[in-house]
Amino acid sequence: MQNEIIFSSSQGRKVWNTLDSIAHNYDQEKNPIELENIAHDLLKKIIDDSMLKKIQEIANNEMSSHIIIRNFLAIQSLPYTPTDDCSPDSVSWRTPASALLGLLRLTGHSARSFMDEMNGRLCHMVMPARNNEKSFLRSTKKLGFHTEVVNGYFYEESPCIGKPVSPEVFGLLGLRNPDGIATTLIPLERVLKSLTPDVISALMKPNFCAISQSSFDREIIIKDVPVLKKLHGGGMGLRYSRSKVMANNTEASEALHQLTDAINHSEHIEQVVLNPGDALILNNRTCVHGRGSITGTQKFDGMDRWLIRIYGYKFATLPMLKTLPEKKHVIMVDI
Ligand SMILES: O=C(O)CCC(=O)C(=O)O
Ligand SMILES: [Fe+2]
């Protein structure tokens, strides 16, 4: 597959051993910017040149939808999968976190999080959670196709500082996946091919609003935005969620309906099963992603499916973000 890179087991072990030696000294929740730089420099030294070139080639192609790196990290030890929305106490899962930070940085992105989402936690835990009914449902249900932080502006929309900005990419790293449950994705260009020019042009008009996803603690709405927006690289980008994007008039509503139909009936859905140590960087402008239901697979025995997720921003976008003075990776959105 053209977006897939496969690391040898010795390469994956080298990544683990190298990052394991530094990760214990850094807490990615306190100073991820320093950690991502260190992890990046180390990864650059130990990853074979041909692999590095391939990663950067895919990352530099504005229109590529994703990169998968199989066996990126040969996981040597791991705490039990958490059963609530909290990070495990043990430091041993910091090695995967630093690996994902370094990889995001290799693709030209710096990690950030939102004060309004899980109190600014950088490294999101994706696993079945049972701390309350709401998180149980959210963490086990089928996730329809969406983009992350759908209520964020794009760099191309020149938002003022303090407005929400959607990450250009996000990274997922597989830690456990005993039932082989897939993350799903569809490249936007595939979806656009099945829409008429009229529908595309209606989706490009600023006749929509978008509201924060359920993991946010606060409702943040952006109004009068389009669903499709030309990116500076020349291609098209989108914001999409069936439940969080709404149309302001009949033409917009009909176009949104057509888009939903094209997404849900797409013949180009890719199923990516993230096995332990596999990394996936998704372009959050040029693809939609989702996941099948995991209801019924959860056992809460410490061995459940577990991914970590981190948002990444291009360096050109960073000056548009208002961040906490004491934690420069945490984005604050003005009320
Ligand atoms: O669980 C997955 O595979 C994807 C999760 C996801 O899309 C999300 O947490 O937003
Ligand atoms: Fe998602």
mmCIF file of C-alpha atoms and ligand atoms in Angstrom:
data_model
loop_
_atom_site.group_PDB
_atom_site.id
_atom_site.type_symbol
_atom_site.label_atom_id
_atom_site.label_comp_id
_atom_site.label_asym_id
_atom_site.label_seq_id
_atom_site.Cartn_x
_atom_site.Cartn_y
_atom_site.Cartn_z
ATOM 1 C CA MET A 1 0.000 0.000 0.000
ATOM 2 C CA GLN A 2 1.364 3.383 -0.937
ATOM 3 C CA ASN A 3 0.673 4.970 2.484
ATOM 4 C CA GLU A 4 2.086 2.102 4.476
ATOM 5 C CA ILE A 5 5.619 1.751 5.771
ATOM 6 C CA ILE A 6 6.740 -1.414 7.511
ATOM 7 C CA PHE A 7 9.500 -1.320 10.091
ATOM 8 C CA SER A 8 11.602 -4.398 10.698
ATOM 9 C CA SER A 9 11.470 -5.808 14.213
ATOM 10 C CA SER A 10 15.023 -4.655 14.879
ATOM 11 C CA GLN A 11 14.068 -1.127 13.754
ATOM 12 C CA GLY A 12 11.030 -1.175 16.080
ATOM 13 C CA ARG A 13 13.192 -2.413 18.961
ATOM 14 C CA LYS A 14 15.715 0.346 18.323
ATOM 15 C CA VAL A 15 12.910 2.937 18.523
ATOM 16 C CA TRP A 16 11.704 1.477 21.823
ATOM 17 C CA ASN A 17 15.153 1.183 23.413
ATOM 18 C CA THR A 18 16.214 4.672 22.394
ATOM 19 C CA LEU A 19 13.080 6.449 23.552
ATOM 20 C CA ASP A 20 12.752 4.315 26.668
ATOM 21 C CA SER A 21 16.089 5.702 27.831
ATOM 22 C CA ILE A 22 14.800 9.300 27.820
ATOM 23 C CA ALA A 23 11.044 9.038 28.324
ATOM 24 C CA HIS A 24 11.316 8.420 32.057
ATOM 25 C CA ASN A 25 12.934 11.805 32.536
ATOM 26 C CA TYR A 26 10.124 13.741 30.885
ATOM 27 C CA ASP A 27 6.441 14.010 31.554
ATOM 28 C CA GLN A 28 4.726 14.617 28.221
ATOM 29 C CA GLU A 29 1.908 16.374 30.046
ATOM 30 C CA LYS A 30 4.280 18.947 31.525
ATOM 31 C CA ASN A 31 6.748 19.704 28.792
ATOM 32 C CA PRO A 32 5.842 17.945 25.559
ATOM 33 C CA ILE A 33 7.425 20.585 23.347
ATOM 34 C CA GLU A 34 10.869 19.838 24.745
ATOM 35 C CA LEU A 35 10.180 16.100 24.626
ATOM 36 C CA GLU A 36 8.977 16.101 21.016
ATOM 37 C CA ASN A 37 12.156 17.887 19.938
ATOM 38 C CA ILE A 38 14.389 15.413 21.746
ATOM 39 C CA ALA A 39 12.387 12.417 20.498
ATOM 40 C CA HIS A 40 12.480 13.812 16.952
ATOM 41 C CA ASP A 41 16.271 14.232 16.993
ATOM 42 C CA LEU A 42 16.741 10.705 18.310
ATOM 43 C CA LEU A 43 14.346 9.171 15.782
ATOM 44 C CA LYS A 44 16.176 10.966 12.980
ATOM 45 C CA LYS A 45 19.419 9.366 14.088
ATOM 46 C CA ILE A 46 18.140 5.809 14.382
ATOM 47 C CA ILE A 47 15.575 5.388 11.599
ATOM 48 C CA ASP A 48 17.032 4.168 8.293
ATOM 49 C CA ASP A 49 17.437 6.925 5.727
ATOM 50 C CA SER A 50 15.189 5.217 3.201
ATOM 51 C CA MET A 51 12.349 4.985 5.766
ATOM 52 C CA LEU A 52 12.848 8.590 6.880
ATOM 53 C CA LYS A 53 12.680 9.717 3.280
ATOM 54 C CA LYS A 54 9.474 7.794 2.725
ATOM 55 C CA ILE A 55 7.824 9.212 5.871
ATOM 56 C CA GLN A 56 8.755 12.750 4.852
ATOM 57 C CA GLU A 57 7.685 12.230 1.256
ATOM 58 C CA ILE A 58 4.186 11.198 2.333
ATOM 59 C CA ALA A 59 4.035 13.931 4.993
ATOM 60 C CA ASN A 60 5.106 16.647 2.547
ATOM 61 C CA ASN A 61 2.434 15.697 0.071
ATOM 62 C CA GLU A 62 -0.350 18.101 1.081
ATOM 63 C CA MET A 63 -3.002 15.821 -0.309
ATOM 64 C CA SER A 64 -1.966 12.526 1.207
ATOM 65 C CA SER A 65 -4.629 11.372 3.629
ATOM 66 C CA HIS A 66 -2.602 9.292 6.063
ATOM 67 C CA ILE A 67 0.592 7.424 6.902
ATOM 68 C CA ILE A 68 0.670 4.035 8.591
ATOM 69 C CA ILE A 69 3.882 2.777 10.125
ATOM 70 C CA ARG A 70 3.646 -0.864 11.042
ATOM 71 C CA ASN A 71 5.853 -2.059 13.944
ATOM 72 C CA PHE A 72 6.987 1.519 14.550
ATOM 73 C CA LEU A 73 7.540 0.652 18.183
ATOM 74 C CA ALA A 74 8.344 -2.810 19.534
ATOM 75 C CA ILE A 75 6.495 -2.472 22.839
ATOM 76 C CA GLN A 76 8.469 -4.159 25.604
ATOM 77 C CA SER A 77 6.318 -3.388 28.610
ATOM 78 C CA LEU A 78 2.994 -1.737 29.210
ATOM 79 C CA PRO A 79 0.743 -1.069 32.187
ATOM 80 C CA TYR A 80 -2.806 -2.439 32.159
ATOM 81 C CA THR A 81 -5.276 -0.670 29.892
ATOM 82 C CA PRO A 82 -6.970 1.983 32.039
ATOM 83 C CA THR A 83 -10.673 1.471 32.702
ATOM 84 C CA ASP A 84 -11.566 5.118 33.248
ATOM 85 C CA ASP A 85 -10.655 8.343 31.479
ATOM 86 C CA CYS A 86 -7.405 8.789 33.459
ATOM 87 C CA SER A 87 -3.828 8.117 32.382
ATOM 88 C CA PRO A 88 -2.156 5.223 34.191
ATOM 89 C CA ASP A 89 0.217 6.281 36.976
ATOM 90 C CA SER A 90 3.040 4.117 35.722
ATOM 91 C CA VAL A 91 5.702 5.861 33.658
ATOM 92 C CA SER A 92 6.121 2.894 31.322
ATOM 93 C CA TRP A 93 3.475 4.112 28.875
ATOM 94 C CA ARG A 94 5.462 7.333 28.426
ATOM 95 C CA THR A 95 7.769 5.623 25.955
ATOM 96 C CA PRO A 96 4.892 5.144 23.472
ATOM 97 C CA ALA A 97 3.777 8.727 24.119
ATOM 98 C CA SER A 98 7.243 10.094 23.364
ATOM 99 C CA ALA A 99 7.467 7.903 20.242
ATOM 100 C CA LEU A 100 4.216 9.365 18.911
ATOM 101 C CA LEU A 101 5.343 12.899 19.766
ATOM 102 C CA GLY A 102 8.615 12.360 17.924
ATOM 103 C CA LEU A 103 6.824 10.894 14.912
ATOM 104 C CA LEU A 104 4.371 13.808 14.713
ATOM 105 C CA ARG A 105 7.366 16.138 14.818
ATOM 106 C CA LEU A 106 9.053 14.148 12.021
ATOM 107 C CA THR A 107 6.001 14.808 9.854
ATOM 108 C CA GLY A 108 6.329 18.549 10.554
ATOM 109 C CA HIS A 109 3.825 18.952 13.397
ATOM 110 C CA SER A 110 3.919 20.090 16.986
ATOM 111 C CA ALA A 111 1.569 18.625 19.612
ATOM 112 C CA ARG A 112 -1.108 20.720 21.311
ATOM 113 C CA SER A 113 -4.232 20.089 23.383
ATOM 114 C CA PHE A 114 -7.288 22.096 24.466
ATOM 115 C CA MET A 115 -7.918 23.398 27.961
ATOM 116 C CA ASP A 116 -11.599 22.681 27.270
ATOM 117 C CA GLU A 117 -11.079 19.018 26.466
ATOM 118 C CA MET A 118 -10.203 16.744 29.400
ATOM 119 C CA ASN A 119 -8.554 19.656 31.237
ATOM 120 C CA GLY A 120 -5.906 20.106 28.601
ATOM 121 C CA ARG A 121 -4.559 16.559 28.625
ATOM 122 C CA LEU A 122 -2.180 16.140 25.713
ATOM 123 C CA CYS A 123 -2.211 12.398 25.361
ATOM 124 C CA HIS A 124 -5.787 11.180 24.946
ATOM 125 C CA MET A 125 -6.602 7.661 26.038
ATOM 126 C CA VAL A 126 -8.824 5.836 23.567
ATOM 127 C CA MET A 127 -10.203 2.731 25.275
ATOM 128 C CA PRO A 128 -13.488 1.493 26.752
ATOM 129 C CA ALA A 129 -14.102 3.524 29.909
ATOM 130 C CA ARG A 130 -16.521 2.822 32.717
ATOM 131 C CA ASN A 131 -16.109 5.823 34.996
ATOM 132 C CA ASN A 132 -19.630 6.952 34.160
ATOM 133 C CA GLU A 133 -22.470 6.167 31.778
ATOM 134 C CA LYS A 134 -21.591 8.998 29.389
ATOM 135 C CA SER A 135 -17.950 7.950 28.939
ATOM 136 C CA PHE A 136 -18.949 4.291 28.660
ATOM 137 C CA LEU A 137 -21.289 5.041 25.761
ATOM 138 C CA ARG A 138 -18.886 7.446 24.077
ATOM 139 C CA SER A 139 -15.939 5.101 24.312
ATOM 140 C CA THR A 140 -17.654 1.931 23.084
ATOM 141 C CA LYS A 141 -20.143 3.096 20.453
ATOM 142 C CA LYS A 142 -19.589 3.030 16.719
ATOM 143 C CA LEU A 143 -17.936 6.299 15.708
ATOM 144 C CA GLY A 144 -19.461 7.639 12.529
ATOM 145 C CA PHE A 145 -17.104 9.356 10.108
ATOM 146 C CA HIS A 146 -15.854 12.712 11.359
ATOM 147 C CA THR A 147 -12.946 15.104 11.502
ATOM 148 C CA GLU A 148 -11.320 15.955 14.812
ATOM 149 C CA VAL A 149 -12.174 19.305 16.490
ATOM 150 C CA VAL A 150 -14.811 19.947 13.859
ATOM 151 C CA ASN A 151 -15.609 23.286 15.502
ATOM 152 C CA GLY A 152 -12.124 24.633 14.810
ATOM 153 C CA TYR A 153 -11.118 27.055 12.049
ATOM 154 C CA PHE A 154 -8.496 26.257 9.425
ATOM 155 C CA TYR A 155 -5.255 28.197 8.937
ATOM 156 C CA GLU A 156 -6.710 29.213 5.550
ATOM 157 C CA GLU A 157 -9.613 30.951 7.341
ATOM 158 C CA SER A 158 -7.180 33.274 9.173
ATOM 159 C CA PRO A 159 -8.803 33.059 12.621
ATOM 160 C CA CYS A 160 -7.873 35.711 15.202
ATOM 161 C CA ILE A 161 -5.825 34.573 18.177
ATOM 162 C CA GLY A 162 -8.090 33.020 20.792
ATOM 163 C CA LYS A 163 -10.471 31.412 18.281
ATOM 164 C CA PRO A 164 -10.548 27.598 18.144
ATOM 165 C CA VAL A 165 -8.290 26.099 15.462
ATOM 166 C CA SER A 166 -8.612 22.511 14.293
ATOM 167 C CA PRO A 167 -5.414 20.392 14.270
ATOM 168 C CA GLU A 168 -4.024 19.684 10.810
ATOM 169 C CA VAL A 169 -3.201 16.114 11.768
ATOM 170 C CA PHE A 170 -3.543 13.729 14.639
ATOM 171 C CA GLY A 171 -1.597 10.644 15.539
ATOM 172 C CA LEU A 172 -2.874 7.329 16.859
ATOM 173 C CA LEU A 173 -0.590 4.703 18.318
ATOM 174 C CA GLY A 174 -1.873 1.192 18.947
ATOM 175 C CA LEU A 175 -1.031 -0.245 22.374
ATOM 176 C CA ARG A 176 -3.501 -3.155 22.572
ATOM 177 C CA ASN A 177 -6.115 -4.427 20.161
ATOM 178 C CA PRO A 178 -7.023 -8.009 21.091
ATOM 179 C CA ASP A 179 -10.150 -8.114 18.930
ATOM 180 C CA GLY A 180 -8.519 -6.496 15.899
ATOM 181 C CA ILE A 181 -10.982 -3.603 15.791
ATOM 182 C CA ALA A 182 -10.294 -1.280 12.876
ATOM 183 C CA THR A 183 -10.019 2.467 12.688
ATOM 184 C CA THR A 184 -11.787 3.432 9.456
ATOM 185 C CA LEU A 185 -10.948 6.224 7.041
ATOM 186 C CA ILE A 186 -11.942 7.600 3.653
ATOM 187 C CA PRO A 187 -9.716 9.968 1.687
ATOM 188 C CA LEU A 188 -11.688 13.126 0.830
ATOM 189 C CA GLU A 189 -10.723 13.003 -2.851
ATOM 190 C CA ARG A 190 -12.623 9.717 -3.134
ATOM 191 C CA VAL A 191 -15.727 11.308 -1.621
ATOM 192 C CA LEU A 192 -15.508 14.409 -3.834
ATOM 193 C CA LYS A 193 -15.529 12.250 -6.962
ATOM 194 C CA SER A 194 -19.036 11.113 -6.141
ATOM 195 C CA LEU A 195 -20.476 14.619 -5.624
ATOM 196 C CA THR A 196 -21.830 16.923 -8.327
ATOM 197 C CA PRO A 197 -20.198 20.340 -8.935
ATOM 198 C CA ASP A 198 -23.356 22.011 -7.546
ATOM 199 C CA VAL A 199 -23.135 20.105 -4.284
ATOM 200 C CA ILE A 200 -19.430 20.873 -3.976
ATOM 201 C CA SER A 201 -20.058 24.546 -4.584
ATOM 202 C CA ALA A 202 -22.857 24.616 -1.952
ATOM 203 C CA LEU A 203 -20.508 22.943 0.553
ATOM 204 C CA MET A 204 -17.916 25.655 -0.126
ATOM 205 C CA LYS A 205 -20.277 28.450 0.883
ATOM 206 C CA PRO A 206 -20.098 29.700 4.508
ATOM 207 C CA ASN A 207 -23.590 28.463 5.313
ATOM 208 C CA PHE A 208 -22.832 26.027 8.137
ATOM 209 C CA CYS A 209 -22.060 26.029 11.823
ATOM 210 C CA ALA A 210 -20.154 23.480 13.885
ATOM 211 C CA ILE A 211 -20.276 22.619 17.561
ATOM 212 C CA SER A 212 -17.698 20.912 19.774
ATOM 213 C CA GLN A 213 -17.433 17.121 19.934
ATOM 214 C CA SER A 214 -18.658 15.358 23.074
ATOM 215 C CA SER A 215 -15.191 15.006 24.619
ATOM 216 C CA PHE A 216 -15.162 18.808 25.114
ATOM 217 C CA ASP A 217 -16.373 20.147 28.447
ATOM 218 C CA ARG A 218 -17.749 23.335 26.944
ATOM 219 C CA GLU A 219 -19.916 24.072 23.930
ATOM 220 C CA ILE A 220 -17.877 26.073 21.460
ATOM 221 C CA ILE A 221 -19.657 26.956 18.233
ATOM 222 C CA ILE A 222 -18.260 28.427 15.046
ATOM 223 C CA LYS A 223 -20.762 30.019 12.710
ATOM 224 C CA ASP A 224 -20.949 30.893 9.024
ATOM 225 C CA VAL A 225 -18.241 28.503 7.926
ATOM 226 C CA PRO A 226 -18.084 26.232 4.876
ATOM 227 C CA VAL A 227 -17.745 22.450 5.010
ATOM 228 C CA LEU A 228 -15.222 22.390 2.159
ATOM 229 C CA LYS A 229 -12.386 24.899 1.992
ATOM 230 C CA LYS A 230 -9.566 25.260 -0.549
ATOM 231 C CA LEU A 231 -6.249 24.689 1.198
ATOM 232 C CA HIS A 232 -3.134 26.732 0.526
ATOM 233 C CA GLY A 233 -1.501 23.693 -1.020
ATOM 234 C CA GLY A 234 -4.197 23.747 -3.722
ATOM 235 C CA GLY A 235 -6.311 20.796 -2.639
ATOM 236 C CA MET A 236 -9.551 20.692 -0.728
ATOM 237 C CA GLY A 237 -9.999 20.331 3.040
ATOM 238 C CA LEU A 238 -13.128 19.542 5.026
ATOM 239 C CA ARG A 239 -14.752 19.706 8.451
ATOM 240 C CA TYR A 240 -17.351 17.042 8.971
ATOM 241 C CA SER A 241 -19.439 15.318 11.584
ATOM 242 C CA ARG A 242 -22.955 14.105 11.013
ATOM 243 C CA SER A 243 -24.184 15.374 14.351
ATOM 244 C CA LYS A 244 -21.951 18.388 14.999
ATOM 245 C CA VAL A 245 -22.125 20.243 11.678
ATOM 246 C CA MET A 246 -25.401 21.977 10.851
ATOM 247 C CA ALA A 247 -26.661 23.799 7.785
ATOM 248 C CA ASN A 248 -28.164 27.306 7.874
ATOM 249 C CA ASN A 249 -30.475 27.036 4.841
ATOM 250 C CA THR A 250 -32.146 24.560 2.528
ATOM 251 C CA GLU A 251 -29.443 24.512 -0.153
ATOM 252 C CA ALA A 252 -26.735 23.904 2.480
ATOM 253 C CA SER A 253 -28.854 21.278 4.183
ATOM 254 C CA GLU A 254 -29.425 19.347 0.941
ATOM 255 C CA ALA A 255 -25.693 19.485 0.104
ATOM 256 C CA LEU A 256 -24.766 18.245 3.578
ATOM 257 C CA HIS A 257 -27.225 15.406 3.152
ATOM 258 C CA GLN A 258 -25.579 14.450 -0.164
ATOM 259 C CA LEU A 259 -22.156 14.526 1.473
ATOM 260 C CA THR A 260 -23.318 12.283 4.328
ATOM 261 C CA ASP A 261 -24.781 9.889 1.790
ATOM 262 C CA ALA A 262 -21.551 9.823 -0.239
ATOM 263 C CA ILE A 263 -19.493 9.170 2.906
ATOM 264 C CA ASN A 264 -21.740 6.462 4.290
ATOM 265 C CA HIS A 265 -22.021 4.658 0.954
ATOM 266 C CA SER A 266 -18.411 5.085 -0.065
ATOM 267 C CA GLU A 267 -16.710 2.112 -1.678
ATOM 268 C CA HIS A 268 -13.358 3.453 -0.523
ATOM 269 C CA ILE A 269 -13.520 2.907 3.215
ATOM 270 C CA GLU A 270 -10.112 1.766 4.449
ATOM 271 C CA GLN A 271 -9.992 -0.411 7.537
ATOM 272 C CA VAL A 272 -6.812 0.066 9.524
ATOM 273 C CA VAL A 273 -6.328 -2.385 12.374
ATOM 274 C CA LEU A 274 -3.784 -0.782 14.675
ATOM 275 C CA ASN A 275 -1.878 -3.597 16.324
ATOM 276 C CA PRO A 276 0.427 -2.933 19.284
ATOM 277 C CA GLY A 277 3.209 -0.604 18.147
ATOM 278 C CA ASP A 278 1.548 0.476 14.855
ATOM 279 C CA ALA A 279 1.295 4.233 14.301
ATOM 280 C CA LEU A 280 -1.196 6.108 12.135
ATOM 281 C CA ILE A 281 -0.916 9.799 11.293
ATOM 282 C CA LEU A 282 -4.166 11.087 9.816
ATOM 283 C CA ASN A 283 -4.460 14.279 7.832
ATOM 284 C CA ASN A 284 -7.425 15.944 9.541
ATOM 285 C CA ARG A 285 -8.240 18.041 6.452
ATOM 286 C CA THR A 286 -8.085 15.469 3.681
ATOM 287 C CA CYS A 287 -9.791 12.480 5.226
ATOM 288 C CA VAL A 288 -12.654 11.521 7.489
ATOM 289 C CA HIS A 289 -12.219 8.758 10.029
ATOM 290 C CA GLY A 290 -14.318 6.633 12.344
ATOM 291 C CA ARG A 291 -14.440 3.288 14.097
ATOM 292 C CA GLY A 292 -16.781 0.322 14.304
ATOM 293 C CA SER A 293 -18.626 -0.384 17.544
ATOM 294 C CA ILE A 294 -16.585 -1.997 20.279
ATOM 295 C CA THR A 295 -19.599 -2.539 22.500
ATOM 296 C CA GLY A 296 -19.442 -6.046 23.940
ATOM 297 C CA THR A 297 -15.701 -6.546 23.461
ATOM 298 C CA GLN A 298 -14.735 -4.669 26.644
ATOM 299 C CA LYS A 299 -13.736 -6.826 29.591
ATOM 300 C CA PHE A 300 -12.162 -4.230 31.894
ATOM 301 C CA ASP A 301 -9.469 -6.761 32.750
ATOM 302 C CA GLY A 302 -6.545 -4.514 31.814
ATOM 303 C CA MET A 303 -6.198 -6.068 28.346
ATOM 304 C CA ASP A 304 -8.848 -4.067 26.446
ATOM 305 C CA ARG A 305 -8.207 -2.190 23.223
ATOM 306 C CA TRP A 306 -6.061 0.880 23.918
ATOM 307 C CA LEU A 307 -4.808 3.601 21.586
ATOM 308 C CA ILE A 308 -3.236 6.937 22.399
ATOM 309 C CA ARG A 309 -4.178 9.999 20.400
ATOM 310 C CA ILE A 310 -2.346 13.327 20.067
ATOM 311 C CA TYR A 311 -3.252 16.407 17.957
ATOM 312 C CA GLY A 312 -0.600 18.021 15.772
ATOM 313 C CA TYR A 313 -0.343 21.527 14.263
ATOM 314 C CA LYS A 314 1.816 22.833 11.452
ATOM 315 C CA PHE A 315 4.436 25.334 12.535
ATOM 316 C CA ALA A 316 2.814 28.063 10.418
ATOM 317 C CA THR A 317 -0.411 27.640 12.419
ATOM 318 C CA LEU A 318 1.129 27.849 15.899
ATOM 319 C CA PRO A 319 1.177 31.692 16.113
ATOM 320 C CA MET A 320 -2.629 31.633 15.695
ATOM 321 C CA LEU A 321 -3.061 29.700 18.939
ATOM 322 C CA LYS A 322 -3.555 31.323 22.318
ATOM 323 C CA THR A 323 -1.924 29.094 24.911
ATOM 324 C CA LEU A 324 -1.591 28.937 28.681
ATOM 325 C CA PRO A 325 1.442 30.921 29.868
ATOM 326 C CA GLU A 326 2.527 28.138 32.218
ATOM 327 C CA LYS A 327 1.775 25.281 29.798
ATOM 328 C CA LYS A 328 2.535 26.447 26.305
ATOM 329 C CA HIS A 329 1.102 23.353 24.657
ATOM 330 C CA VAL A 330 -2.410 23.918 26.071
ATOM 331 C CA ILE A 331 -4.710 25.970 23.835
ATOM 332 C CA MET A 332 -7.151 28.404 25.414
ATOM 333 C CA VAL A 333 -10.232 29.374 23.465
ATOM 334 C CA ASP A 334 -11.769 32.768 24.246
ATOM 335 C CA ILE A 335 -15.352 32.762 25.434
HETATM 336 O O1 LIG B 1 -10.848 4.178 18.154
HETATM 337 C C1 LIG B 1 -10.468 4.510 17.021
HETATM 338 O O2 LIG B 1 -9.993 3.712 16.234
HETATM 339 C C2 LIG B 1 -10.630 5.935 16.553
HETATM 340 C C3 LIG B 1 -10.990 6.830 17.660
HETATM 341 C C4 LIG B 1 -11.423 8.194 17.223
HETATM 342 O O3 LIG B 1 -11.716 8.496 16.129
HETATM 343 C C5 LIG B 1 -11.526 9.202 18.223
HETATM 344 O O4 LIG B 1 -11.202 8.942 19.388
HETATM 345 O O5 LIG B 1 -11.896 10.330 17.865
HETATM 346 FE FE FE B 2 -11.853 10.754 15.958
#
